[in-house]
Structures are given as C-alpha cells and as structure tokens.
Amino acid sequence: MKNNSLLILFLLTIFISCKSEKKNPVHKEVQKEAKTETIVTDLFEIIKPTENSKAVLILFGGFGEKPADIKREFQIVDIAKKNQISLVLMNYSDKLWLEERDKKNLATLLQNTLEKHNLSTNDIYIGGFSSGGIVSLLISDYITGLKEFHIQPKGVFIVDSPIDLLALYEASLINIERNFSDIAVQESTWIKNLFDKELGNPKDGISNYEKYAVFTSASNYTANLSNLKNTKIRFYTEPDVNWWKVNRKTNFEQTNAYYIQQLSESLKKRDFKNVAYITTKNKGYRANGDRHPHSWSIIDTENLMNWILN
C-alpha cells in the first residue's frame, strides 16, 4: 500500500472536491507572544507554550503529509503560538480507514504523548485534511466511546475529506469508463482493485464499506460517528463546481463537498447539536500559489482559534 501512496494521493484529488460562526474575535496580534518549545520525533512534532497552554490542537495531514508539510500548507503555527494553543502535528498519513488495531494503537499513542509531554487531556481538539480528516473523525469517535481513554476531544474538524469509501469506489469506475487520461485510468483501476481486495466488490454487499467508512450515503450509515453526538464538529469544504468541471470533468455529486454536505444534514436529523457545514469561496490555494479548492487554506485560522477558545 505504501508503494502506491502517490496513486492514492492523485486519486483522492480526482474525487475530493464560510459561513463562519460569529463570536468574540480572536486577535492575531497580542501584546507579548508566549515562549514556546518544539519537540520532534519520528511520530509527531509538538509546538507548545512553555507555560499556560490553553488547549491542545492535534492535526493529521493528508495522504503522505508529514508535519513539515502541514506547517507549509496550513498557516496555523504563528496564530496558535499567539493564542497559547499547543500543536501536535502527527506523522500519520497513510490511512483511508482504520482497522480496530489501528484505532487502539493510535489512541494509546495520543494519550501517552499528551501525558509524557505535560499537555492538557481536557481541552483537546482534533482535525485533519483529506484522509487526515477521516482519521480525525474515526479516532475521535473511538476515544470518546471508551472509558479507558481520558483524552476525549471537545471538538473535531475535517477539511474536504473523502468520507464515503463506497462513493470513492464508484468515482473510480466513472473515471475508468470516462477514459479522461491514461494516468487517471491507471490510478482509478488501482483503487478499484485495492478496494475489491480489502473491502470487497460492492456488488457483493457494502457491509465492509459501512464498517470502515466515516459515512456511507447509499445507506445513510452514520454509526461510526455515534459517540460524537455531544462533540463539536466542523466540516470545511470549498464546493467550486466550475473548478472541478474544468480540471477533473467531475460533477458536484462526485466531489467530497457533496458527501460531506449529505453527512452534515444526516447528523443534524439525528440530533447532533453541534455540527457546522462550512463552505468557502476562492480560498483554496496551495502554498506554491496553485489554485485548488482541496487545500488546508480554506480554513479561517482566526475563526478556528475562536472556536477552540470559546
């Protein structure tokens, strides 16, 4: 699977396609920036105030992203420092779903990391971009549902994540049939074969897709988030229909934004009280200046800090 990480990353960008809450503003400028320390390991990078940390923000990058990539693409470090928010940037970015052992190992890693480095286990927020958003939601649900862990997140957010694995499979079939380009056909064929092998052909049943995906829209299956009913949740997307049509020849119904919107509506109907579907316009740009709605940059960092601190 690791040998094919580039294939997955490209395919995610094929499939993956704010009305912000107004509260007391978080100011980018403060009188004195708190002193911070940085801890780097093979598993994560921590950037934290030397004293008086107000909260912990754990971030998971998109497929293949390391902490350095998160810092480059997501301008979060400076504003987190100024607001005394500790950052934990995870080097954990090769998962489209989590097996039970993955959840157990990751939850244990997070708890041990917070305890070892004297980080708060109360004011915790978890978020991720693309596949990192999948991990963020699944691990948050897992931790919240088990009493053995005492690091339950107060909030979790995703940034344009491919939450519906069945829809991702079906998008691959469309790419193959469309024959838009050789590389698209090759990579869509690869993801189809991978899912056939690991999750099974959906024609034979979708139970494995429901078991591992954040959401399965075909059956309106949301059980994998059932423990987050009282957790603050944010879904960030930039549904730029024209960009996807011109650059990928895909319709809105094939984008992440579409399925995230479906999930948001479904959770609200199930009495999830703290769900926000946040859309943006013309904010998606990569660090190199390339226009792309599937980017970390669609997050308003000032508003995110306000959400965490309030």
PDB file of C-alpha atoms in Angstrom:
ATOM      1  CA  MET A   1       0.000   0.000   0.000  1.00  0.00           C
ATOM      2  CA  LYS A   2       2.868   2.392   0.841  1.00  0.00           C
ATOM      3  CA  ASN A   3       4.437   1.771  -2.538  1.00  0.00           C
ATOM      4  CA  ASN A   4       1.291   3.114  -4.109  1.00  0.00           C
ATOM      5  CA  SER A   5       0.875   6.239  -1.937  1.00  0.00           C
ATOM      6  CA  LEU A   6       1.256   8.560  -4.915  1.00  0.00           C
ATOM      7  CA  LEU A   7      -1.503   6.708  -6.713  1.00  0.00           C
ATOM      8  CA  ILE A   8      -3.873   7.135  -3.786  1.00  0.00           C
ATOM      9  CA  LEU A   9      -2.963  10.794  -3.365  1.00  0.00           C
ATOM     10  CA  PHE A  10      -3.695  11.560  -7.030  1.00  0.00           C
ATOM     11  CA  LEU A  11      -6.923   9.657  -6.957  1.00  0.00           C
ATOM     12  CA  LEU A  12      -8.080  11.449  -3.847  1.00  0.00           C
ATOM     13  CA  THR A  13      -7.595  14.755  -5.625  1.00  0.00           C
ATOM     14  CA  ILE A  14      -9.726  13.460  -8.508  1.00  0.00           C
ATOM     15  CA  PHE A  15     -12.599  12.537  -6.194  1.00  0.00           C
ATOM     16  CA  ILE A  16     -12.039  15.039  -3.454  1.00  0.00           C
ATOM     17  CA  SER A  17     -13.552  18.043  -4.346  1.00  0.00           C
ATOM     18  CA  CYS A  18     -17.546  30.003   5.257  1.00  0.00           C
ATOM     19  CA  LYS A  19     -20.302  30.711   6.653  1.00  0.00           C
ATOM     20  CA  SER A  20     -18.391  31.141   9.899  1.00  0.00           C
ATOM     21  CA  GLU A  21     -19.957  31.357  13.328  1.00  0.00           C
ATOM     22  CA  LYS A  22     -19.592  34.888  14.672  1.00  0.00           C
ATOM     23  CA  LYS A  23     -18.280  35.051  18.198  1.00  0.00           C
ATOM     24  CA  ASN A  24     -15.859  37.230  20.042  1.00  0.00           C
ATOM     25  CA  PRO A  25     -12.913  37.587  17.655  1.00  0.00           C
ATOM     26  CA  VAL A  26      -9.533  36.050  18.314  1.00  0.00           C
ATOM     27  CA  HIS A  27      -6.852  38.614  17.630  1.00  0.00           C
ATOM     28  CA  LYS A  28      -3.818  37.707  15.607  1.00  0.00           C
ATOM     29  CA  GLU A  29      -1.805  40.301  17.480  1.00  0.00           C
ATOM     30  CA  VAL A  30      -1.271  40.185  21.232  1.00  0.00           C
ATOM     31  CA  GLN A  31       0.975  42.270  23.405  1.00  0.00           C
ATOM     32  CA  LYS A  32       3.519  39.555  24.015  1.00  0.00           C
ATOM     33  CA  GLU A  33       3.949  36.222  22.268  1.00  0.00           C
ATOM     34  CA  ALA A  34       4.253  33.304  24.652  1.00  0.00           C
ATOM     35  CA  LYS A  35       7.544  31.442  24.701  1.00  0.00           C
ATOM     36  CA  THR A  36       7.322  28.023  23.082  1.00  0.00           C
ATOM     37  CA  GLU A  37       9.302  24.835  22.818  1.00  0.00           C
ATOM     38  CA  THR A  38       9.374  22.302  19.995  1.00  0.00           C
ATOM     39  CA  ILE A  39       9.660  18.533  20.364  1.00  0.00           C
ATOM     40  CA  VAL A  40      10.312  16.442  17.260  1.00  0.00           C
ATOM     41  CA  THR A  41      10.103  12.659  16.974  1.00  0.00           C
ATOM     42  CA  ASP A  42       9.527  10.232  14.117  1.00  0.00           C
ATOM     43  CA  LEU A  43       5.853  10.039  15.092  1.00  0.00           C
ATOM     44  CA  PHE A  44       4.929  13.673  15.696  1.00  0.00           C
ATOM     45  CA  GLU A  45       6.058  17.240  16.214  1.00  0.00           C
ATOM     46  CA  ILE A  46       4.886  19.240  19.217  1.00  0.00           C
ATOM     47  CA  ILE A  47       4.959  23.036  19.398  1.00  0.00           C
ATOM     48  CA  LYS A  48       3.760  24.204  22.793  1.00  0.00           C
ATOM     49  CA  PRO A  49       3.914  27.207  25.126  1.00  0.00           C
ATOM     50  CA  THR A  50       6.377  26.748  27.959  1.00  0.00           C
ATOM     51  CA  GLU A  51       3.551  27.625  30.339  1.00  0.00           C
ATOM     52  CA  ASN A  52      -0.187  28.338  30.446  1.00  0.00           C
ATOM     53  CA  SER A  53      -1.269  26.368  27.386  1.00  0.00           C
ATOM     54  CA  LYS A  54      -4.989  26.997  26.865  1.00  0.00           C
ATOM     55  CA  ALA A  55      -5.787  23.984  24.674  1.00  0.00           C
ATOM     56  CA  VAL A  56      -4.260  21.260  22.500  1.00  0.00           C
ATOM     57  CA  LEU A  57      -4.860  21.000  18.750  1.00  0.00           C
ATOM     58  CA  ILE A  58      -3.920  17.641  17.191  1.00  0.00           C
ATOM     59  CA  LEU A  59      -3.576  17.709  13.395  1.00  0.00           C
ATOM     60  CA  PHE A  60      -3.449  14.900  10.825  1.00  0.00           C
ATOM     61  CA  GLY A  61      -2.179  15.688   7.330  1.00  0.00           C
ATOM     62  CA  GLY A  62      -3.495  14.485   4.002  1.00  0.00           C
ATOM     63  CA  PHE A  63      -2.156  11.297   2.423  1.00  0.00           C
ATOM     64  CA  GLY A  64       1.643  11.385   2.513  1.00  0.00           C
ATOM     65  CA  GLU A  65       1.875  14.636   4.502  1.00  0.00           C
ATOM     66  CA  LYS A  66       4.406  14.929   7.282  1.00  0.00           C
ATOM     67  CA  PRO A  67       4.469  17.630   9.989  1.00  0.00           C
ATOM     68  CA  ALA A  68       6.645  19.838   7.757  1.00  0.00           C
ATOM     69  CA  ASP A  69       4.013  19.622   5.007  1.00  0.00           C
ATOM     70  CA  ILE A  70       1.229  20.542   7.422  1.00  0.00           C
ATOM     71  CA  LYS A  71       3.173  23.617   8.571  1.00  0.00           C
ATOM     72  CA  ARG A  72       3.843  24.651   4.979  1.00  0.00           C
ATOM     73  CA  GLU A  73       0.273  24.254   3.735  1.00  0.00           C
ATOM     74  CA  PHE A  74      -1.618  25.327   6.864  1.00  0.00           C
ATOM     75  CA  GLN A  75      -0.675  28.695   8.331  1.00  0.00           C
ATOM     76  CA  ILE A  76      -1.530  27.694  11.881  1.00  0.00           C
ATOM     77  CA  VAL A  77       1.718  27.863  13.853  1.00  0.00           C
ATOM     78  CA  ASP A  78       2.016  31.608  14.441  1.00  0.00           C
ATOM     79  CA  ILE A  79      -1.595  32.180  15.427  1.00  0.00           C
ATOM     80  CA  ALA A  80      -1.524  29.104  17.694  1.00  0.00           C
ATOM     81  CA  LYS A  81       1.543  30.482  19.455  1.00  0.00           C
ATOM     82  CA  LYS A  82      -0.065  33.900  19.931  1.00  0.00           C
ATOM     83  CA  ASN A  83      -3.171  32.310  21.422  1.00  0.00           C
ATOM     84  CA  GLN A  84      -1.197  29.837  23.568  1.00  0.00           C
ATOM     85  CA  ILE A  85      -2.537  26.747  21.842  1.00  0.00           C
ATOM     86  CA  SER A  86      -0.323  23.666  21.854  1.00  0.00           C
ATOM     87  CA  LEU A  87       0.034  21.915  18.495  1.00  0.00           C
ATOM     88  CA  VAL A  88       0.610  18.209  17.949  1.00  0.00           C
ATOM     89  CA  LEU A  89       1.370  17.578  14.273  1.00  0.00           C
ATOM     90  CA  MET A  90       1.052  13.874  13.576  1.00  0.00           C
ATOM     91  CA  ASN A  91       3.222  11.920  11.165  1.00  0.00           C
ATOM     92  CA  TYR A  92       0.349   9.536  10.461  1.00  0.00           C
ATOM     93  CA  SER A  93      -0.959   9.950   6.954  1.00  0.00           C
ATOM     94  CA  ASP A  94      -1.265   6.673   5.079  1.00  0.00           C
ATOM     95  CA  LYS A  95      -4.771   5.579   6.091  1.00  0.00           C
ATOM     96  CA  LEU A  96      -8.068   5.749   4.236  1.00  0.00           C
ATOM     97  CA  TRP A  97      -9.726   3.829   7.064  1.00  0.00           C
ATOM     98  CA  LEU A  98      -8.735   2.457  10.465  1.00  0.00           C
ATOM     99  CA  GLU A  99      -8.753  -1.165  11.491  1.00  0.00           C
ATOM    100  CA  GLU A 100      -9.571  -1.912  15.135  1.00  0.00           C
ATOM    101  CA  ARG A 101      -5.880  -2.408  15.941  1.00  0.00           C
ATOM    102  CA  ASP A 102      -5.075   0.907  14.252  1.00  0.00           C
ATOM    103  CA  LYS A 103      -7.553   2.700  16.499  1.00  0.00           C
ATOM    104  CA  LYS A 104      -6.204   1.049  19.629  1.00  0.00           C
ATOM    105  CA  ASN A 105      -2.576   1.814  18.782  1.00  0.00           C
ATOM    106  CA  LEU A 106      -3.266   5.402  17.728  1.00  0.00           C
ATOM    107  CA  ALA A 107      -5.418   6.165  20.770  1.00  0.00           C
ATOM    108  CA  THR A 108      -2.700   4.792  23.046  1.00  0.00           C
ATOM    109  CA  LEU A 109      -0.050   6.846  21.228  1.00  0.00           C
ATOM    110  CA  LEU A 110      -2.075  10.040  21.606  1.00  0.00           C
ATOM    111  CA  GLN A 111      -2.770   9.504  25.289  1.00  0.00           C
ATOM    112  CA  ASN A 112       0.846   8.609  26.087  1.00  0.00           C
ATOM    113  CA  THR A 113       2.116  11.593  24.084  1.00  0.00           C
ATOM    114  CA  LEU A 114      -0.094  14.101  25.870  1.00  0.00           C
ATOM    115  CA  GLU A 115       0.772  12.702  29.289  1.00  0.00           C
ATOM    116  CA  LYS A 116       4.504  12.410  28.661  1.00  0.00           C
ATOM    117  CA  HIS A 117       4.813  15.978  27.407  1.00  0.00           C
ATOM    118  CA  ASN A 118       2.510  17.514  30.032  1.00  0.00           C
ATOM    119  CA  LEU A 119      -0.179  18.556  27.601  1.00  0.00           C
ATOM    120  CA  SER A 120      -3.809  19.045  28.612  1.00  0.00           C
ATOM    121  CA  THR A 121      -6.018  15.980  28.406  1.00  0.00           C
ATOM    122  CA  ASN A 122      -9.151  18.097  28.858  1.00  0.00           C
ATOM    123  CA  ASP A 123      -9.161  20.852  26.230  1.00  0.00           C
ATOM    124  CA  ILE A 124      -8.390  18.761  23.159  1.00  0.00           C
ATOM    125  CA  TYR A 125      -9.340  19.412  19.544  1.00  0.00           C
ATOM    126  CA  ILE A 126      -8.551  17.109  16.624  1.00  0.00           C
ATOM    127  CA  GLY A 127      -8.610  17.947  12.920  1.00  0.00           C
ATOM    128  CA  GLY A 128      -7.302  16.775   9.594  1.00  0.00           C
ATOM    129  CA  PHE A 129      -7.091  17.473   5.900  1.00  0.00           C
ATOM    130  CA  SER A 130      -8.303  14.989   3.264  1.00  0.00           C
ATOM    131  CA  SER A 131      -7.525  11.456   4.504  1.00  0.00           C
ATOM    132  CA  GLY A 132      -6.372  13.058   7.764  1.00  0.00           C
ATOM    133  CA  GLY A 133      -9.945  14.156   8.326  1.00  0.00           C
ATOM    134  CA  ILE A 134     -11.067  10.536   8.078  1.00  0.00           C
ATOM    135  CA  VAL A 135      -8.564   9.589  10.779  1.00  0.00           C
ATOM    136  CA  SER A 136      -9.614  12.561  12.923  1.00  0.00           C
ATOM    137  CA  LEU A 137     -13.275  11.593  12.959  1.00  0.00           C
ATOM    138  CA  LEU A 138     -12.745   7.861  13.412  1.00  0.00           C
ATOM    139  CA  ILE A 139     -10.199   8.173  16.222  1.00  0.00           C
ATOM    140  CA  SER A 140     -12.274  10.826  17.986  1.00  0.00           C
ATOM    141  CA  ASP A 141     -15.310   8.553  17.918  1.00  0.00           C
ATOM    142  CA  TYR A 142     -13.226   5.621  19.160  1.00  0.00           C
ATOM    143  CA  ILE A 143     -11.658   7.519  22.058  1.00  0.00           C
ATOM    144  CA  THR A 144     -14.931   9.079  23.103  1.00  0.00           C
ATOM    145  CA  GLY A 145     -16.638   5.699  23.200  1.00  0.00           C
ATOM    146  CA  LEU A 146     -14.130   4.034  25.535  1.00  0.00           C
ATOM    147  CA  LYS A 147     -13.719   4.783  29.245  1.00  0.00           C
ATOM    148  CA  GLU A 148     -10.126   3.551  29.278  1.00  0.00           C
ATOM    149  CA  PHE A 149      -9.031   6.721  27.467  1.00  0.00           C
ATOM    150  CA  HIS A 150      -9.319  10.075  29.191  1.00  0.00           C
ATOM    151  CA  ILE A 151      -8.439  12.358  26.298  1.00  0.00           C
ATOM    152  CA  GLN A 152     -11.867  12.873  24.813  1.00  0.00           C
ATOM    153  CA  PRO A 153     -11.853  15.725  22.266  1.00  0.00           C
ATOM    154  CA  LYS A 154     -14.154  18.683  22.749  1.00  0.00           C
ATOM    155  CA  GLY A 155     -14.156  19.314  19.022  1.00  0.00           C
ATOM    156  CA  VAL A 156     -13.171  17.678  15.745  1.00  0.00           C
ATOM    157  CA  PHE A 157     -12.995  19.043  12.209  1.00  0.00           C
ATOM    158  CA  ILE A 158     -12.228  17.861   8.699  1.00  0.00           C
ATOM    159  CA  VAL A 159     -11.043  19.662   5.582  1.00  0.00           C
ATOM    160  CA  ASP A 160     -12.549  18.321   2.350  1.00  0.00           C
ATOM    161  CA  SER A 161     -12.160  14.654   3.256  1.00  0.00           C
ATOM    162  CA  PRO A 162     -13.277  11.632   1.153  1.00  0.00           C
ATOM    163  CA  ILE A 163     -15.555  10.346   3.904  1.00  0.00           C
ATOM    164  CA  ASP A 164     -17.570   7.926   1.733  1.00  0.00           C
ATOM    165  CA  LEU A 165     -15.443   4.967   0.584  1.00  0.00           C
ATOM    166  CA  LEU A 166     -18.230   3.479  -1.490  1.00  0.00           C
ATOM    167  CA  ALA A 167     -18.587   6.774  -3.345  1.00  0.00           C
ATOM    168  CA  LEU A 168     -14.820   6.816  -3.872  1.00  0.00           C
ATOM    169  CA  TYR A 169     -15.031   3.345  -5.415  1.00  0.00           C
ATOM    170  CA  GLU A 170     -17.875   4.406  -7.691  1.00  0.00           C
ATOM    171  CA  ALA A 171     -15.981   7.531  -8.734  1.00  0.00           C
ATOM    172  CA  SER A 172     -13.114   5.257  -9.776  1.00  0.00           C
ATOM    173  CA  LEU A 173     -15.449   3.289 -12.023  1.00  0.00           C
ATOM    174  CA  ILE A 174     -16.621   6.515 -13.631  1.00  0.00           C
ATOM    175  CA  ASN A 175     -13.021   7.613 -14.248  1.00  0.00           C
ATOM    176  CA  ILE A 176     -12.225   4.299 -15.897  1.00  0.00           C
ATOM    177  CA  GLU A 177     -15.288   4.445 -18.106  1.00  0.00           C
ATOM    178  CA  ARG A 178     -14.718   8.102 -18.994  1.00  0.00           C
ATOM    179  CA  ASN A 179     -11.108   7.381 -20.005  1.00  0.00           C
ATOM    180  CA  PHE A 180     -10.190  11.018 -19.420  1.00  0.00           C
ATOM    181  CA  SER A 181      -6.456  10.331 -19.293  1.00  0.00           C
ATOM    182  CA  ASP A 182      -4.117   7.365 -19.104  1.00  0.00           C
ATOM    183  CA  ILE A 183      -2.928   8.196 -15.594  1.00  0.00           C
ATOM    184  CA  ALA A 184      -6.479   8.678 -14.329  1.00  0.00           C
ATOM    185  CA  VAL A 185      -7.479   5.295 -15.729  1.00  0.00           C
ATOM    186  CA  GLN A 186      -4.421   3.592 -14.238  1.00  0.00           C
ATOM    187  CA  GLU A 187      -4.928   5.063 -10.795  1.00  0.00           C
ATOM    188  CA  SER A 188      -8.677   4.513 -10.761  1.00  0.00           C
ATOM    189  CA  THR A 189      -8.063   0.905 -11.729  1.00  0.00           C
ATOM    190  CA  TRP A 190      -5.605   0.598  -8.856  1.00  0.00           C
ATOM    191  CA  ILE A 191      -8.055   1.941  -6.260  1.00  0.00           C
ATOM    192  CA  LYS A 192     -10.802  -0.308  -7.618  1.00  0.00           C
ATOM    193  CA  ASN A 193      -8.539  -3.342  -7.300  1.00  0.00           C
ATOM    194  CA  LEU A 194      -7.424  -2.313  -3.804  1.00  0.00           C
ATOM    195  CA  PHE A 195     -10.965  -1.894  -2.571  1.00  0.00           C
ATOM    196  CA  ASP A 196     -12.068  -5.109  -4.254  1.00  0.00           C
ATOM    197  CA  LYS A 197      -9.320  -6.902  -2.357  1.00  0.00           C
ATOM    198  CA  GLU A 198      -9.618  -5.196   1.037  1.00  0.00           C
ATOM    199  CA  LEU A 199     -13.302  -4.272   1.236  1.00  0.00           C
ATOM    200  CA  GLY A 200     -14.871  -6.469  -1.436  1.00  0.00           C
ATOM    201  CA  ASN A 201     -16.767  -5.651  -4.600  1.00  0.00           C
ATOM    202  CA  PRO A 202     -19.820  -3.585  -3.604  1.00  0.00           C
ATOM    203  CA  LYS A 203     -21.950  -5.745  -5.906  1.00  0.00           C
ATOM    204  CA  ASP A 204     -21.479  -8.491  -3.333  1.00  0.00           C
ATOM    205  CA  GLY A 205     -22.528  -6.227  -0.455  1.00  0.00           C
ATOM    206  CA  ILE A 206     -21.458  -2.967   1.138  1.00  0.00           C
ATOM    207  CA  SER A 207     -21.130  -4.070   4.770  1.00  0.00           C
ATOM    208  CA  ASN A 208     -17.348  -3.604   4.806  1.00  0.00           C
ATOM    209  CA  TYR A 209     -17.688  -0.138   3.322  1.00  0.00           C
ATOM    210  CA  GLU A 210     -20.157   0.754   6.060  1.00  0.00           C
ATOM    211  CA  LYS A 211     -17.884  -0.795   8.681  1.00  0.00           C
ATOM    212  CA  TYR A 212     -14.805   1.254   7.777  1.00  0.00           C
ATOM    213  CA  ALA A 213     -16.029   4.490   6.197  1.00  0.00           C
ATOM    214  CA  VAL A 214     -16.928   7.618   8.114  1.00  0.00           C
ATOM    215  CA  PHE A 215     -20.197   7.727   6.184  1.00  0.00           C
ATOM    216  CA  THR A 216     -21.968   5.638   3.555  1.00  0.00           C
ATOM    217  CA  SER A 217     -24.513   7.819   1.815  1.00  0.00           C
ATOM    218  CA  ALA A 218     -26.091   4.979  -0.171  1.00  0.00           C
ATOM    219  CA  SER A 219     -27.478   3.516   3.068  1.00  0.00           C
ATOM    220  CA  ASN A 220     -27.288   6.719   5.142  1.00  0.00           C
ATOM    221  CA  TYR A 221     -24.965   4.865   7.522  1.00  0.00           C
ATOM    222  CA  THR A 222     -23.531   7.096  10.257  1.00  0.00           C
ATOM    223  CA  ALA A 223     -22.937   4.621  13.093  1.00  0.00           C
ATOM    224  CA  ASN A 224     -19.173   5.197  13.015  1.00  0.00           C
ATOM    225  CA  LEU A 225     -19.756   8.663  14.463  1.00  0.00           C
ATOM    226  CA  SER A 226     -22.369   7.723  17.056  1.00  0.00           C
ATOM    227  CA  ASN A 227     -20.138   8.584  20.023  1.00  0.00           C
ATOM    228  CA  LEU A 228     -19.690  12.179  18.843  1.00  0.00           C
ATOM    229  CA  LYS A 229     -23.265  13.314  19.397  1.00  0.00           C
ATOM    230  CA  ASN A 230     -22.180  15.813  22.048  1.00  0.00           C
ATOM    231  CA  THR A 231     -18.893  16.797  20.408  1.00  0.00           C
ATOM    232  CA  LYS A 232     -18.443  19.992  18.411  1.00  0.00           C
ATOM    233  CA  ILE A 233     -17.942  19.063  14.743  1.00  0.00           C
ATOM    234  CA  ARG A 234     -16.916  21.201  11.790  1.00  0.00           C
ATOM    235  CA  PHE A 235     -16.913  20.175   8.127  1.00  0.00           C
ATOM    236  CA  TYR A 236     -14.885  22.511   5.889  1.00  0.00           C
ATOM    237  CA  THR A 237     -15.270  22.375   2.097  1.00  0.00           C
ATOM    238  CA  GLU A 238     -14.936  24.638  -0.906  1.00  0.00           C
ATOM    239  CA  PRO A 239     -17.517  23.362  -3.417  1.00  0.00           C
ATOM    240  CA  ASP A 240     -16.121  25.064  -6.509  1.00  0.00           C
ATOM    241  CA  VAL A 241     -18.237  23.293  -9.125  1.00  0.00           C
ATOM    242  CA  ASN A 242     -16.614  25.086 -12.047  1.00  0.00           C
ATOM    243  CA  TRP A 243     -13.049  24.229 -10.949  1.00  0.00           C
ATOM    244  CA  TRP A 244     -13.860  20.527 -10.683  1.00  0.00           C
ATOM    245  CA  LYS A 245     -15.653  20.529 -14.029  1.00  0.00           C
ATOM    246  CA  VAL A 246     -12.819  22.236 -15.877  1.00  0.00           C
ATOM    247  CA  ASN A 247      -9.913  20.462 -14.183  1.00  0.00           C
ATOM    248  CA  ARG A 248     -11.339  16.986 -13.474  1.00  0.00           C
ATOM    249  CA  LYS A 249     -14.524  16.775 -15.551  1.00  0.00           C
ATOM    250  CA  THR A 250     -16.472  15.843 -12.442  1.00  0.00           C
ATOM    251  CA  ASN A 251     -19.897  16.985 -11.284  1.00  0.00           C
ATOM    252  CA  PHE A 252     -20.731  18.277  -7.815  1.00  0.00           C
ATOM    253  CA  GLU A 253     -22.258  14.884  -6.968  1.00  0.00           C
ATOM    254  CA  GLN A 254     -18.792  13.314  -7.339  1.00  0.00           C
ATOM    255  CA  THR A 255     -16.973  15.727  -5.033  1.00  0.00           C
ATOM    256  CA  ASN A 256     -16.171  15.459  -1.340  1.00  0.00           C
ATOM    257  CA  ALA A 257     -18.243  18.560  -0.700  1.00  0.00           C
ATOM    258  CA  TYR A 258     -21.391  16.772  -1.846  1.00  0.00           C
ATOM    259  CA  TYR A 259     -20.966  13.808   0.504  1.00  0.00           C
ATOM    260  CA  ILE A 260     -19.856  15.987   3.398  1.00  0.00           C
ATOM    261  CA  GLN A 261     -22.999  18.054   2.945  1.00  0.00           C
ATOM    262  CA  GLN A 262     -25.067  14.847   2.980  1.00  0.00           C
ATOM    263  CA  LEU A 263     -23.382  13.733   6.194  1.00  0.00           C
ATOM    264  CA  SER A 264     -23.917  17.099   7.851  1.00  0.00           C
ATOM    265  CA  GLU A 265     -27.625  17.009   7.080  1.00  0.00           C
ATOM    266  CA  SER A 266     -27.919  13.399   8.228  1.00  0.00           C
ATOM    267  CA  LEU A 267     -26.242  14.072  11.583  1.00  0.00           C
ATOM    268  CA  LYS A 268     -28.438  17.080  12.255  1.00  0.00           C
ATOM    269  CA  LYS A 269     -31.508  14.916  11.665  1.00  0.00           C
ATOM    270  CA  ARG A 270     -30.084  12.537  14.264  1.00  0.00           C
ATOM    271  CA  ASP A 271     -29.953  15.367  16.814  1.00  0.00           C
ATOM    272  CA  PHE A 272     -26.238  16.088  16.632  1.00  0.00           C
ATOM    273  CA  LYS A 273     -26.489  19.625  18.028  1.00  0.00           C
ATOM    274  CA  ASN A 274     -23.000  20.953  17.278  1.00  0.00           C
ATOM    275  CA  VAL A 275     -22.453  20.227  13.582  1.00  0.00           C
ATOM    276  CA  ALA A 276     -21.356  23.019  11.241  1.00  0.00           C
ATOM    277  CA  TYR A 277     -21.011  22.610   7.465  1.00  0.00           C
ATOM    278  CA  ILE A 278     -18.705  25.470   6.482  1.00  0.00           C
ATOM    279  CA  THR A 279     -18.293  26.346   2.825  1.00  0.00           C
ATOM    280  CA  THR A 280     -15.801  28.822   1.398  1.00  0.00           C
ATOM    281  CA  LYS A 281     -15.251  30.558  -1.918  1.00  0.00           C
ATOM    282  CA  ASN A 282     -11.927  31.241  -3.680  1.00  0.00           C
ATOM    283  CA  LYS A 283      -9.888  30.468  -0.573  1.00  0.00           C
ATOM    284  CA  GLY A 284      -8.352  27.216  -1.761  1.00  0.00           C
ATOM    285  CA  TYR A 285      -4.703  27.750  -2.667  1.00  0.00           C
ATOM    286  CA  ARG A 286      -1.660  25.591  -2.172  1.00  0.00           C
ATOM    287  CA  ALA A 287       1.498  27.010  -0.593  1.00  0.00           C
ATOM    288  CA  ASN A 288       3.103  27.290  -4.048  1.00  0.00           C
ATOM    289  CA  GLY A 289       0.266  29.572  -5.173  1.00  0.00           C
ATOM    290  CA  ASP A 290      -1.643  26.997  -7.213  1.00  0.00           C
ATOM    291  CA  ARG A 291      -5.406  27.376  -7.115  1.00  0.00           C
ATOM    292  CA  HIS A 292      -7.011  24.228  -5.682  1.00  0.00           C
ATOM    293  CA  PRO A 293     -10.213  24.020  -3.609  1.00  0.00           C
ATOM    294  CA  HIS A 294      -8.854  20.856  -1.973  1.00  0.00           C
ATOM    295  CA  SER A 295      -6.433  22.662   0.348  1.00  0.00           C
ATOM    296  CA  TRP A 296      -5.746  23.375   4.012  1.00  0.00           C
ATOM    297  CA  SER A 297      -6.028  27.080   3.231  1.00  0.00           C
ATOM    298  CA  ILE A 298      -9.830  27.093   3.130  1.00  0.00           C
ATOM    299  CA  ILE A 299      -9.806  27.246   6.944  1.00  0.00           C
ATOM    300  CA  ASP A 300     -10.092  30.684   8.526  1.00  0.00           C
ATOM    301  CA  THR A 301      -7.461  30.215  11.235  1.00  0.00           C
ATOM    302  CA  GLU A 302      -8.638  33.166  13.302  1.00  0.00           C
ATOM    303  CA  ASN A 303     -12.158  31.782  13.391  1.00  0.00           C
ATOM    304  CA  LEU A 304     -10.791  28.323  14.215  1.00  0.00           C
ATOM    305  CA  MET A 305      -8.927  29.735  17.219  1.00  0.00           C
ATOM    306  CA  ASN A 306     -12.120  31.419  18.355  1.00  0.00           C
ATOM    307  CA  TRP A 307     -13.990  28.106  18.067  1.00  0.00           C
ATOM    308  CA  ILE A 308     -11.369  26.386  20.207  1.00  0.00           C
ATOM    309  CA  LEU A 309     -11.056  29.058  22.891  1.00  0.00           C
ATOM    310  CA  ASN A 310     -14.816  29.543  23.270  1.00  0.00           C
TER     311      ASN A 310
END
